[in-house]
XYZ file of C-alpha atoms in Angstrom:
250
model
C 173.096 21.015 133.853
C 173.850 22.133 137.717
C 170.779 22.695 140.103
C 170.601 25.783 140.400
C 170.267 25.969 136.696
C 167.957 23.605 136.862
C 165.578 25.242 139.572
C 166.317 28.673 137.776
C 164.360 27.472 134.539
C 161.692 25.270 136.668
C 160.778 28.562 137.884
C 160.579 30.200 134.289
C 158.551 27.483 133.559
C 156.018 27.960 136.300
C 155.966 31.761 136.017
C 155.047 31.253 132.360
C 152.360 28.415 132.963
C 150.597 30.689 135.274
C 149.857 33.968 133.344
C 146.590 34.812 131.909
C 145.784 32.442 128.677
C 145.070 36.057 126.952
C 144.534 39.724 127.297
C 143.732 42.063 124.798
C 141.628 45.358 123.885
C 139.124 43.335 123.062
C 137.174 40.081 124.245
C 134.610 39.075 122.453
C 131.774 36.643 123.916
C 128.725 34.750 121.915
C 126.499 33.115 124.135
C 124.120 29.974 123.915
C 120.617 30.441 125.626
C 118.950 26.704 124.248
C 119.896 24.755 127.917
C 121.805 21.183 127.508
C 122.396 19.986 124.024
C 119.877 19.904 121.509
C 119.918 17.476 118.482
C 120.744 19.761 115.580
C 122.671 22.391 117.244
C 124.813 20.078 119.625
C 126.431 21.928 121.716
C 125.103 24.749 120.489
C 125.779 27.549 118.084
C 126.730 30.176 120.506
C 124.761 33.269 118.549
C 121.974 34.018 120.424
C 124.362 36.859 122.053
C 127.107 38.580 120.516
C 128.994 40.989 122.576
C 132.436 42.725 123.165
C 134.340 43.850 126.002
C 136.833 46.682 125.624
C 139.354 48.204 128.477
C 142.132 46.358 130.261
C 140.628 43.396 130.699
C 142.152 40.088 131.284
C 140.538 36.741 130.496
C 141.920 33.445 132.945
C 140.789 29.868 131.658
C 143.077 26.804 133.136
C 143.657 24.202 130.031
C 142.419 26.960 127.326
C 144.595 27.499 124.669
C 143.963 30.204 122.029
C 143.525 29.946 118.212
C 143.492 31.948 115.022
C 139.982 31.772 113.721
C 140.266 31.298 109.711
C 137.671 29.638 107.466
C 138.794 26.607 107.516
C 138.565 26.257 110.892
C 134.508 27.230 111.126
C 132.599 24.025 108.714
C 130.238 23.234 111.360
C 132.069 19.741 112.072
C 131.436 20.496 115.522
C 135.279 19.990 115.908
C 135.410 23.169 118.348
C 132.740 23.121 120.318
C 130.514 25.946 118.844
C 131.428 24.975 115.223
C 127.980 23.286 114.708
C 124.906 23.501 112.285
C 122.158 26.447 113.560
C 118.907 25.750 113.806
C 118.555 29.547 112.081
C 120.062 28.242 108.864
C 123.469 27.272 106.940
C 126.791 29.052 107.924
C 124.774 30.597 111.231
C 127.024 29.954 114.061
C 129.344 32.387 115.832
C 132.445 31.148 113.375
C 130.690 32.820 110.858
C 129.684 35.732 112.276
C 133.000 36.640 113.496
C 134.268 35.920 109.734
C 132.537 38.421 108.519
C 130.028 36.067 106.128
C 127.110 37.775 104.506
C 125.129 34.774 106.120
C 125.540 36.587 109.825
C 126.468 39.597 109.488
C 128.062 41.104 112.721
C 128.358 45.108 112.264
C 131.282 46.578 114.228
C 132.727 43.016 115.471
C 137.024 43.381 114.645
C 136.986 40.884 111.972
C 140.599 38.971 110.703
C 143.020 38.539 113.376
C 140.630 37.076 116.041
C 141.303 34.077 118.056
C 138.529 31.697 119.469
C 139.392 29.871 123.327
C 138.863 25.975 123.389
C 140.986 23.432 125.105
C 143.672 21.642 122.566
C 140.552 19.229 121.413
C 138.687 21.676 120.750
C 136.504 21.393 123.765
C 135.034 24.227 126.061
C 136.971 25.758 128.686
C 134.349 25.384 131.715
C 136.582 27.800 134.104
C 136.405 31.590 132.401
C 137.047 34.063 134.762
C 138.293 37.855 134.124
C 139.560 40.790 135.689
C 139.798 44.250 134.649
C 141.768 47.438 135.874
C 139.715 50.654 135.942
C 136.510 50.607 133.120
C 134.880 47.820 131.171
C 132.372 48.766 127.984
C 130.415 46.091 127.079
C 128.748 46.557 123.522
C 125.693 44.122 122.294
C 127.231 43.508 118.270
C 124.586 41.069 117.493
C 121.971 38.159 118.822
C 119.673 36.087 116.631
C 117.561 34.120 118.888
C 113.396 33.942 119.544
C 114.297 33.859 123.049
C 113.570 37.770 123.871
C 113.964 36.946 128.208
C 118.004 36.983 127.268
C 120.051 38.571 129.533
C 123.366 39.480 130.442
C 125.405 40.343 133.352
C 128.571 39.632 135.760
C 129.390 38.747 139.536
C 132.333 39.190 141.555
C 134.175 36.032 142.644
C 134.351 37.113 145.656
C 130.308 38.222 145.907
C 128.362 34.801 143.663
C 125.413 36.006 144.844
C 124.827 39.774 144.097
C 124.046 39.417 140.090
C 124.827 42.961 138.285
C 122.118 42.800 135.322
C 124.166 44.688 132.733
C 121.641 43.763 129.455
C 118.133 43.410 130.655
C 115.144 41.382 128.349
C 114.519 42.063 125.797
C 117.783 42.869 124.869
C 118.726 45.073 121.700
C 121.656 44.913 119.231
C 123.874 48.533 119.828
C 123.460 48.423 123.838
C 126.646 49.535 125.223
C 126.994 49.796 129.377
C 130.352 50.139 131.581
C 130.701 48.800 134.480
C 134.221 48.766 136.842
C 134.074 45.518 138.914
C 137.135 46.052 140.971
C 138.394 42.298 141.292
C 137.983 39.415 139.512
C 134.896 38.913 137.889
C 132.483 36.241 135.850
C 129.837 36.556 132.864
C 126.420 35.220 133.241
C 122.879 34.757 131.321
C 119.628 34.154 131.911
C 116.830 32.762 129.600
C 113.980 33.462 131.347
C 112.802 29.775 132.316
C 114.901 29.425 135.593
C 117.950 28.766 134.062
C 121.171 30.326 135.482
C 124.288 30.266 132.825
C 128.197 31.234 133.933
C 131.117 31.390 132.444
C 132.315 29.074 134.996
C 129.579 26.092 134.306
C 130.095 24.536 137.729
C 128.239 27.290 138.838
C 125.064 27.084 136.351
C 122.225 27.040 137.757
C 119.087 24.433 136.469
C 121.768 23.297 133.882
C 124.397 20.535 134.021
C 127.687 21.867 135.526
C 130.223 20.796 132.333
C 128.177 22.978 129.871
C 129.530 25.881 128.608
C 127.132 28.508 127.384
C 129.802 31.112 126.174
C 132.227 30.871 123.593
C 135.453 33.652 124.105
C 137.417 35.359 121.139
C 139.957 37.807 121.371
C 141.619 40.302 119.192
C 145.031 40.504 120.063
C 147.485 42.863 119.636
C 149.341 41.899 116.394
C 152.647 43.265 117.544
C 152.565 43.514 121.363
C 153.214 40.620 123.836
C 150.901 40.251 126.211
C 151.671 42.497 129.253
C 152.140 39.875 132.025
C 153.442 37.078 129.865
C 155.842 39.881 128.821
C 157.147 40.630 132.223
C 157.664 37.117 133.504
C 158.967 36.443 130.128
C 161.865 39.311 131.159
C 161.907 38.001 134.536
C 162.996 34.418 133.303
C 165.390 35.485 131.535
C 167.021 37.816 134.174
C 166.916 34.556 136.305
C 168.561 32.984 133.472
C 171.467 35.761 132.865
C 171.971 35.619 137.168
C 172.452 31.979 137.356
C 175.057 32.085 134.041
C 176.862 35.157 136.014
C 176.965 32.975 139.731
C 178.300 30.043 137.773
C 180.908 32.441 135.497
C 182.382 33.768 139.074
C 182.641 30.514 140.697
C-alpha cells in the first residue's frame, strides 16, 4: 500500500473516530438522585427521573459506545451500570421502564428500537456533553423517587456557572419546557441536600467525580445514518476515489 494511500485512510479513520457517538430525534435520560452507591441499588437504578429530549440534538461521550436495549440485556446483574435491583421493588430500574414492563410503566417513552450509552464493559460514560441547533423540548415521562427536592436543568460549557433550572421541586410527570442553548451544553440535578449532579461527573458537586448520575438512551433513526457520521463517511470515501484516480494517472 503507497503513502499516500496510507495517510488517505488514516484520515478516514480519524474523521470517523471523532463524530458524535449518536444523534437522533430523541435522547432519552433517567437520572439517579441517591448520592454515591448504596448497598442494594449499587450504582443505582437510574429512575428517579425519566425524561426525553426532542429537536436536533446531538449527544458527545468519548469511549461510549451505543447498544440495542432488549430484555435480555436488563436482569439487574448490574452488568451495565444501571441494570441493578431498585430499592422500589423487582424489575424497577430504567431497563424496564424503557421496555415497556407493566412493573414501570413509562407512558409516551418510544419503546423497541432504543439504545442505552455505556462504555464496551458496560460502565458509565462520565463525559456526556450535547449540543443542539435551534429548539430543545424536554418532556418529564416518568420519576419514582421520595425525593420531591429533584430537579433538573443544563449549563453551557462555555458558562459552568449560570445553572438554567428547567424542572423545579417538586417536579411532576407531563412537564414539558424548551429551551435553545446556542452551544454546547450539559444536564444537571439537584437533590436538595447540597448535592450538585452533571452529566460530566468531574464536575459534581458534594459527590465523587467518577459517578455518573444519568443514564442516556436514544431512539435512532431505523433507516437514516447519522448526519455527521454520514458526511465524513462520504468524505472518506471521496478521499479514497482521489487517491485511486492520482495513482491511476501516474
Amino acid at each position: 500500500m503507497g503513502q499516500s494511500r496510507l495517510r488517505i485512510r488514516m484520515l478516514v479513520t480519524v474523521l470517523l473516530a471523532a463524530a458524535p457517538v449518536g444523534m437522533a430525534a430523541e435522547i432519552i435520560g433517567g437520572l439517579e438522585d441517591m448520592p454515591g452507591s448504596s448497598g442494594l441499588e449499587a450504582s443505582g437504578d437510574f429512575n428517579d427521573m425519566i425524561f426525553e429530549l426532542n429537536g436536533n440534538v446531538t449527544m458527545d461521550a468519548p469511549g461510549g459506545v451505543l447498544n440495542n436495549l432488549m430484555p435480555g440485556v436488563v436482569n439487574e446483574s448490574g452488568t451495565v451500570f444501571w441494570d441493578n435491583l431498585s430499592g422500589d421493588g423487582p424489575d424497577m430500574n430504567v431497563g424496564f421502564c424503557l421496555l415497556g414492563e407493566s412493573t414501570c410503566p413509562l407512558t409516551g417513552a418510544p419503546l423497541g428500537g432504543v439504545e442505552y450509552l455505556a462504555t464496551p464493559s458496560g460502565g458509565s460514560v462520565n463525559n456526556v456533553t450535547f449540543d443542539a441547533t435551534g429548539t430543545v423540548t424536554l418532556d418529564l415521562l416518568a420519576g419514582i423517587t421520595k425525593n420531591t427536592a429533584d430537579t433538573l436543568g443544563w449549563y453551557l460549557l462555555s458558562d459552568p456557572t449560570m445553572l438554567h433550572l428547567l424542572i423545579p421541586a417538586p417536579d411532576s410527570a407531563g412537564e414539558t419546557v424548551s429551551f435553545a442553548p446556542g452551544g454546547a451544553f450539559a444536564l444537571y440535578s439537584t437533590d436538595g441536600t447540597g448535592q450538585i449532579y452533571s452529566s460530566i461527573s468531574a464536575s459534581n458537586v458534594n459527590e465523587s467525580p467518577d459517578q455518573q448520575h444519568f443514564a442516556l438512551f436514544t431512539d435512532p433513526p431505523s433507516t437514516v445514518p447519522e448526519p455527521s457520521t454520514g458526511v465524513l463517511m462520504w468524505l472518506g470515501i471521496a478521499l479514497l476515489g482521489f487517491g485511486s484516480l492520482r495513482r491511476r494517472r501516474r
